[in-house]
Amino acid sequence: MNIGEKINVYVPTRIKDRLYEDAKLFEVFKQNRQGINPNRFLNLLVLGYSQAFAEEYNGTKGQLIEELAASGLDTQRSEMAAGRILKNVLFPVEQRRAGRNLCRLPLKPSVANEGCFLEIVEGLTAEDSLSGYLCRMLQSYCEKASAERERIIHGESYAVLTSAIERSEAVSFSTPWSRDFVHRVIPFKLAVGQSEQFNYLLCGEEVDGVQEARTYRLCRVTHPRKAKSSAVLDDGVRAHLQEMSKHGPQFAINENVESCARLTEEGVNSFMRIYSGRPVQDRVERKGEDYLYHFSCSQDQLFLYFRRFGPGEAEILAPASLRRRLIEFHEGALRMYGQGAELDLS
């Protein structure tokens, strides 16, 4: 086939839904950021995963051949049986379209990605098709954990950042929110967030002449490259970055402050139920009928977390700045509801 032509890959609806949802989660959007760019997403997936998938697929096939040969089959029959097992058992989505509830997934190789597709075509066996092979690749991708899938989609950025961390090199990049502004940072670590869903670059960055701890989602690091200038992490910033690794890499820490929250019995129940963004407590002490939770994590994390609690469940006691911030948040919400008019939707 002509590599520049569109390829129709037929996959179950759940696979297509997972891929399109990943395009949103990993922020592969159109130029105007109004909607996802499915074709670019699929090209990034093939570019980032084709080599690893080939190694995984051939490794699994080799193990099957060995086991089948050990059971008494000759080499030719072992290879044929291994191929059938891979297609019909391990990768059952590659089936005939009739009556199989499969949907079409169009994929047009980008000009920059044509070499990758050529390598795939050259490696196909006589009984294989490009569409079928890509179908198996997409299924294998979808079976991986979210953070690993994000590293595949943004593989080029991940490779640059990993190399910079290993070599202690500074990097420059922009973000989708400010494409004209260049961030020059000292990478410390690539860490997986608390929910194990996304990857974060923990780094030091100079802000108004002062180095601070910063964190960036991997998918928002645009075109990272080696920076012209070099710098080293301050010991204090390094300590804060280590704390971020422990408590939650998506939240920056730039001060050594112990926070305390008073939780009622209802608050403790909510603390156990509301797991998204939940901070790690350093210690808990009983105080009358309530509980005092002590934290050394990011103030932003505590603000975003405890503002979700209901009345009578949790109260920030310290620091005063965080307490005031939550008071102002709830006062602002009360003013909005006090001024707003009810809308009759009947």
Short mmCIF file of C-alpha atoms in Angstrom, two decimals:
data_model
loop_
_atom_site.label_atom_id
_atom_site.label_comp_id
_atom_site.label_asym_id
_atom_site.label_seq_id
_atom_site.Cartn_x
_atom_site.Cartn_y
_atom_site.Cartn_z
CA MET A 1 0.00 0.00 0.00
CA ASN A 2 0.95 3.65 -0.34
CA ILE A 3 2.08 4.82 3.10
CA GLY A 4 0.62 8.28 2.50
CA GLU A 5 -2.89 6.85 2.15
CA LYS A 6 -5.47 6.72 4.92
CA ILE A 7 -5.60 3.43 6.83
CA ASN A 8 -8.90 2.14 8.21
CA VAL A 9 -8.33 0.22 11.43
CA TYR A 10 -11.35 -1.66 12.80
CA VAL A 11 -11.50 -1.88 16.59
CA PRO A 12 -14.17 -2.50 19.27
CA THR A 13 -16.02 0.61 20.41
CA ARG A 14 -14.39 0.41 23.86
CA ILE A 15 -10.93 0.69 22.28
CA LYS A 16 -11.91 3.72 20.19
CA ASP A 17 -13.54 5.35 23.23
CA ARG A 18 -10.41 4.76 25.32
CA LEU A 19 -8.15 6.27 22.65
CA TYR A 20 -10.32 9.36 22.19
CA GLU A 21 -10.55 9.82 25.97
CA ASP A 22 -6.75 9.59 26.20
CA ALA A 23 -6.46 12.29 23.55
CA LYS A 24 -8.38 14.55 25.97
CA LEU A 25 -6.53 13.43 29.09
CA PHE A 26 -3.10 13.84 27.46
CA GLU A 27 -4.17 17.08 25.77
CA VAL A 28 -3.59 16.28 22.10
CA PHE A 29 -5.76 19.10 20.80
CA LYS A 30 -6.24 20.94 17.54
CA GLN A 31 -4.36 24.19 16.97
CA ASN A 32 -7.16 26.26 18.50
CA ARG A 33 -7.49 23.76 21.40
CA GLN A 34 -11.18 23.40 20.53
CA GLY A 35 -11.47 19.62 20.47
CA ILE A 36 -9.05 16.73 20.16
CA ASN A 37 -6.90 15.88 17.13
CA PRO A 38 -7.45 12.09 16.75
CA ASN A 39 -5.12 11.65 13.79
CA ARG A 40 -2.21 13.42 15.48
CA PHE A 41 -2.87 11.39 18.63
CA LEU A 42 -2.73 8.09 16.72
CA ASN A 43 0.45 9.13 14.92
CA LEU A 44 2.06 9.97 18.28
CA LEU A 45 0.94 6.58 19.62
CA VAL A 46 2.47 4.66 16.71
CA LEU A 47 5.68 6.71 16.88
CA GLY A 48 6.03 6.24 20.63
CA TYR A 49 5.00 2.60 20.89
CA SER A 50 5.75 0.76 17.62
CA GLN A 51 9.26 -0.37 18.57
CA ALA A 52 8.35 -1.41 22.11
CA PHE A 53 5.21 -3.21 20.88
CA ALA A 54 7.21 -5.15 18.28
CA GLU A 55 9.62 -6.30 20.99
CA GLU A 56 6.78 -7.24 23.36
CA TYR A 57 4.83 -9.02 20.60
CA ASN A 58 7.82 -10.98 19.27
CA GLY A 59 8.92 -11.82 22.81
CA THR A 60 5.49 -13.24 23.65
CA LYS A 61 5.39 -15.15 20.38
CA GLY A 62 8.84 -16.61 21.04
CA GLN A 63 7.76 -17.82 24.49
CA LEU A 64 4.65 -19.44 23.01
CA ILE A 65 6.72 -21.22 20.36
CA GLU A 66 9.09 -22.56 23.02
CA GLU A 67 6.22 -23.86 25.18
CA LEU A 68 4.45 -25.44 22.20
CA ALA A 69 7.67 -27.06 20.99
CA ALA A 70 8.27 -28.41 24.49
CA SER A 71 4.84 -30.05 24.37
CA GLY A 72 5.79 -32.03 21.26
CA LEU A 73 4.91 -29.87 18.25
CA ASP A 74 7.53 -29.41 15.55
CA THR A 75 8.92 -25.94 14.82
CA GLN A 76 6.62 -25.14 11.88
CA ARG A 77 3.46 -26.17 13.72
CA SER A 78 4.60 -24.35 16.87
CA GLU A 79 5.03 -21.10 14.94
CA MET A 80 1.63 -21.46 13.24
CA ALA A 81 -0.10 -22.26 16.54
CA ALA A 82 1.63 -19.35 18.29
CA GLY A 83 0.40 -16.98 15.59
CA ARG A 84 -3.18 -18.23 15.96
CA ILE A 85 -3.05 -17.92 19.76
CA LEU A 86 -1.81 -14.34 19.53
CA LYS A 87 -4.51 -13.30 17.07
CA ASN A 88 -7.49 -15.22 18.45
CA VAL A 89 -6.77 -15.41 22.20
CA LEU A 90 -4.36 -12.69 23.33
CA PHE A 91 -5.48 -10.12 20.73
CA PRO A 92 -9.08 -11.13 19.92
CA VAL A 93 -10.06 -7.70 18.55
CA GLU A 94 -8.57 -8.58 15.16
CA GLN A 95 -11.70 -10.27 13.81
CA ARG A 96 -13.90 -10.04 10.76
CA ARG A 97 -16.12 -6.97 10.80
CA ALA A 98 -19.39 -8.76 10.09
CA GLY A 99 -21.42 -9.07 13.28
CA ARG A 100 -18.51 -8.20 15.53
CA ASN A 101 -19.55 -4.69 16.66
CA LEU A 102 -16.34 -3.12 15.39
CA CYS A 103 -16.03 0.51 14.41
CA ARG A 104 -13.78 2.22 11.90
CA LEU A 105 -10.80 4.20 13.16
CA PRO A 106 -9.26 6.27 10.32
CA LEU A 107 -5.53 6.91 10.52
CA LYS A 108 -3.48 8.91 8.01
CA PRO A 109 0.29 8.68 8.55
CA SER A 110 1.88 12.10 8.91
CA VAL A 111 4.76 13.00 6.61
CA ALA A 112 7.16 13.00 9.56
CA ASN A 113 5.92 9.55 10.62
CA GLU A 114 6.07 7.75 7.26
CA GLY A 115 9.39 6.09 8.07
CA CYS A 116 7.90 4.50 11.17
CA PHE A 117 4.99 3.06 9.17
CA LEU A 118 7.39 1.78 6.49
CA GLU A 119 9.30 -0.16 9.15
CA ILE A 120 6.05 -1.72 10.34
CA VAL A 121 5.04 -2.73 6.81
CA GLU A 122 8.47 -4.25 6.11
CA GLY A 123 8.17 -6.40 9.25
CA LEU A 124 4.71 -7.81 8.47
CA THR A 125 4.40 -11.52 7.77
CA ALA A 126 2.59 -12.93 4.72
CA GLU A 127 -0.63 -13.58 6.67
CA ASP A 128 -0.61 -10.14 8.32
CA SER A 129 -2.20 -6.86 7.30
CA LEU A 130 -1.19 -3.38 8.38
CA SER A 131 -4.69 -2.72 9.71
CA GLY A 132 -4.65 -5.94 11.75
CA TYR A 133 -1.20 -5.26 13.16
CA LEU A 134 -2.20 -1.72 14.17
CA CYS A 135 -5.35 -3.12 15.76
CA ARG A 136 -3.25 -5.37 18.00
CA MET A 137 -0.93 -2.47 18.84
CA LEU A 138 -3.85 -0.26 19.90
CA GLN A 139 -5.31 -2.99 22.08
CA SER A 140 -1.95 -3.57 23.78
CA TYR A 141 -1.58 0.18 24.39
CA CYS A 142 -5.02 0.39 26.01
CA GLU A 143 -4.13 -2.36 28.48
CA LYS A 144 -1.30 -0.30 30.01
CA ALA A 145 -1.60 1.98 33.03
CA SER A 146 -2.59 5.61 32.40
CA ALA A 147 0.80 7.12 33.34
CA GLU A 148 2.59 4.68 31.01
CA ARG A 149 0.20 5.56 28.18
CA GLU A 150 0.95 9.25 28.68
CA ARG A 151 4.69 8.53 28.46
CA ILE A 152 4.06 6.76 25.15
CA ILE A 153 2.06 9.63 23.65
CA HIS A 154 4.57 12.26 24.76
CA GLY A 155 7.55 9.98 24.28
CA GLU A 156 9.83 12.57 22.66
CA SER A 157 9.42 15.03 25.53
CA TYR A 158 9.82 12.23 28.07
CA ALA A 159 13.09 11.09 26.45
CA VAL A 160 14.55 14.63 26.44
CA LEU A 161 13.62 15.23 30.08
CA THR A 162 14.88 11.83 31.22
CA SER A 163 18.22 12.47 29.53
CA ALA A 164 18.47 15.94 31.08
CA ILE A 165 17.81 14.51 34.55
CA GLU A 166 20.45 11.80 34.10
CA ARG A 167 23.02 14.36 32.89
CA SER A 168 22.03 17.11 35.33
CA GLU A 169 21.34 19.49 32.43
CA ALA A 170 19.00 22.47 32.41
CA VAL A 171 16.19 22.48 29.84
CA SER A 172 14.02 25.10 28.14
CA PHE A 173 10.43 24.69 27.00
CA SER A 174 7.15 26.51 26.55
CA THR A 175 3.62 25.50 27.55
CA PRO A 176 0.30 25.49 25.65
CA TRP A 177 -0.88 28.38 27.82
CA SER A 178 2.06 30.68 27.03
CA ARG A 179 3.75 29.55 23.83
CA ASP A 180 5.84 32.73 23.58
CA PHE A 181 7.24 32.46 27.10
CA VAL A 182 10.31 30.25 27.60
CA HIS A 183 10.69 28.39 30.86
CA ARG A 184 14.27 27.58 31.83
CA VAL A 185 14.31 24.95 34.54
CA ILE A 186 16.62 22.55 36.34
CA PRO A 187 14.92 19.11 36.18
CA PHE A 188 14.91 17.09 39.39
CA LYS A 189 12.62 14.14 38.74
CA LEU A 190 9.77 12.78 36.62
CA ALA A 191 7.16 11.51 39.03
CA VAL A 192 3.74 9.89 38.77
CA GLY A 193 0.91 11.74 40.53
CA GLN A 194 -1.04 10.43 43.50
CA SER A 195 -3.80 9.02 41.31
CA GLU A 196 -1.14 7.25 39.19
CA GLN A 197 -2.80 8.82 36.17
CA PHE A 198 -0.35 11.50 34.98
CA ASN A 199 3.38 12.27 34.93
CA TYR A 200 4.90 15.44 36.38
CA LEU A 201 8.23 17.17 35.87
CA LEU A 202 9.56 18.35 39.23
CA CYS A 203 12.10 21.10 38.75
CA GLY A 204 13.65 24.30 40.04
CA GLU A 205 12.88 27.53 38.21
CA GLU A 206 14.01 31.09 38.86
CA VAL A 207 11.09 33.43 39.56
CA ASP A 208 11.86 37.14 40.10
CA GLY A 209 15.47 36.29 40.83
CA VAL A 210 14.64 33.56 43.35
CA GLN A 211 14.79 29.83 42.63
CA GLU A 212 11.55 28.00 43.47
CA ALA A 213 10.21 24.47 43.25
CA ARG A 214 7.90 23.98 40.28
CA THR A 215 5.84 21.18 38.76
CA TYR A 216 4.60 20.72 35.17
CA ARG A 217 2.40 18.05 33.62
CA LEU A 218 4.38 16.07 31.04
CA CYS A 219 1.78 16.75 28.34
CA ARG A 220 2.16 20.52 28.90
CA VAL A 221 5.93 20.58 28.41
CA THR A 222 6.17 21.70 24.78
CA HIS A 223 9.34 21.05 22.74
CA PRO A 224 11.84 20.66 25.61
CA ARG A 225 15.48 21.19 24.68
CA LYS A 226 18.82 21.66 26.36
CA ALA A 227 19.09 25.17 27.79
CA LYS A 228 21.96 27.44 26.83
CA SER A 229 22.60 28.42 30.43
CA SER A 230 23.44 26.01 33.23
CA ALA A 231 22.50 26.12 36.90
CA VAL A 232 22.28 23.91 39.98
CA LEU A 233 19.43 23.27 42.37
CA ASP A 234 19.49 25.12 45.68
CA ASP A 235 19.56 22.76 48.65
CA GLY A 236 16.30 24.21 49.98
CA VAL A 237 14.55 23.79 46.64
CA ARG A 238 15.85 20.23 46.36
CA ALA A 239 14.41 19.45 49.80
CA HIS A 240 11.03 20.87 48.75
CA LEU A 241 11.08 18.81 45.55
CA GLN A 242 11.75 15.69 47.59
CA GLU A 243 8.73 16.53 49.76
CA MET A 244 6.64 17.00 46.62
CA SER A 245 7.66 13.51 45.47
CA LYS A 246 6.40 12.16 48.77
CA HIS A 247 3.18 14.13 49.24
CA GLY A 248 1.98 14.81 45.70
CA PRO A 249 4.09 15.87 42.69
CA GLN A 250 1.23 17.88 41.18
CA PHE A 251 1.45 20.46 44.00
CA ALA A 252 4.42 22.79 44.45
CA ILE A 253 5.94 23.29 47.93
CA ASN A 254 8.04 26.39 48.57
CA GLU A 255 7.80 26.85 52.32
CA ASN A 256 8.31 24.81 55.44
CA VAL A 257 4.93 25.17 57.10
CA GLU A 258 3.03 22.70 59.24
CA SER A 259 -0.72 22.82 58.70
CA CYS A 260 -3.41 21.60 61.03
CA ALA A 261 -7.06 20.76 60.34
CA ARG A 262 -9.76 19.85 62.85
CA LEU A 263 -11.97 17.05 61.57
CA THR A 264 -15.22 15.90 63.15
CA GLU A 265 -16.38 12.29 62.92
CA GLU A 266 -18.23 13.25 59.71
CA GLY A 267 -15.04 14.93 58.49
CA VAL A 268 -12.99 11.79 59.07
CA ASN A 269 -15.53 9.82 57.04
CA SER A 270 -15.26 12.36 54.21
CA PHE A 271 -11.46 12.23 54.43
CA MET A 272 -11.64 8.48 53.84
CA ARG A 273 -14.13 8.82 50.96
CA ILE A 274 -12.66 11.81 49.07
CA TYR A 275 -9.49 10.16 47.79
CA SER A 276 -8.77 12.36 44.74
CA GLY A 277 -6.00 14.79 45.73
CA ARG A 278 -6.11 13.56 49.33
CA PRO A 279 -3.06 14.86 51.30
CA VAL A 280 -0.86 12.52 53.31
CA GLN A 281 -1.12 13.36 57.00
CA ASP A 282 2.04 13.40 59.14
CA ARG A 283 0.16 12.53 62.32
CA VAL A 284 -3.32 12.49 63.86
CA GLU A 285 -4.24 13.29 67.46
CA ARG A 286 -7.53 13.06 69.32
CA LYS A 287 -8.89 16.35 70.68
CA GLY A 288 -12.11 15.82 72.64
CA GLU A 289 -14.69 14.52 70.18
CA ASP A 290 -12.67 15.67 67.15
CA TYR A 291 -9.37 14.84 65.48
CA LEU A 292 -6.42 17.10 64.64
CA TYR A 293 -4.74 16.21 61.34
CA HIS A 294 -1.23 17.61 60.84
CA PHE A 295 0.28 18.09 57.35
CA SER A 296 3.54 19.30 55.84
CA CYS A 297 2.34 19.22 52.21
CA SER A 298 1.49 22.01 49.76
CA GLN A 299 -0.88 24.76 50.90
CA ASP A 300 -2.50 24.67 47.46
CA GLN A 301 -3.20 20.97 47.86
CA LEU A 302 -4.89 21.50 51.24
CA PHE A 303 -6.95 24.41 49.91
CA LEU A 304 -8.18 22.49 46.86
CA TYR A 305 -8.91 19.42 48.96
CA PHE A 306 -10.67 20.78 52.04
CA ARG A 307 -12.87 23.24 50.15
CA ARG A 308 -14.80 20.16 49.00
CA PHE A 309 -15.86 19.25 52.54
CA GLY A 310 -19.36 19.93 53.84
CA PRO A 311 -20.35 22.22 56.72
CA GLY A 312 -19.37 20.92 60.14
CA GLU A 313 -16.81 18.45 58.77
CA ALA A 314 -13.43 20.20 58.67
CA GLU A 315 -11.83 23.45 59.84
CA ILE A 316 -8.33 24.68 59.04
CA LEU A 317 -6.68 25.87 62.26
CA ALA A 318 -3.22 26.74 60.92
CA PRO A 319 -1.59 28.43 59.18
CA ALA A 320 -3.65 31.62 59.39
CA SER A 321 -3.07 32.40 55.70
CA LEU A 322 -4.65 29.13 54.58
CA ARG A 323 -7.52 29.60 57.03
CA ARG A 324 -8.22 33.09 55.59
CA ARG A 325 -8.01 31.74 52.04
CA LEU A 326 -10.74 29.17 52.72
CA ILE A 327 -12.89 31.71 54.54
CA GLU A 328 -12.66 34.07 51.55
CA PHE A 329 -13.51 31.21 49.19
CA HIS A 330 -16.69 30.31 51.07
CA GLU A 331 -17.66 33.96 51.56
CA GLY A 332 -17.29 34.52 47.81
CA ALA A 333 -19.45 31.49 47.04
CA LEU A 334 -22.07 32.74 49.51
CA ARG A 335 -22.13 36.19 47.89
CA MET A 336 -22.65 34.66 44.45
CA TYR A 337 -25.56 32.53 45.61
CA GLY A 338 -27.00 35.47 47.57
CA GLN A 339 -27.02 37.70 44.48
CA GLY A 340 -27.97 35.15 41.85
CA ALA A 341 -31.51 34.58 40.63
CA GLU A 342 -32.97 31.12 40.41
CA LEU A 343 -33.55 29.80 36.89
CA ASP A 344 -36.82 28.08 36.13
CA LEU A 345 -35.95 25.16 33.85
CA SER A 346 -39.51 23.84 33.60
#
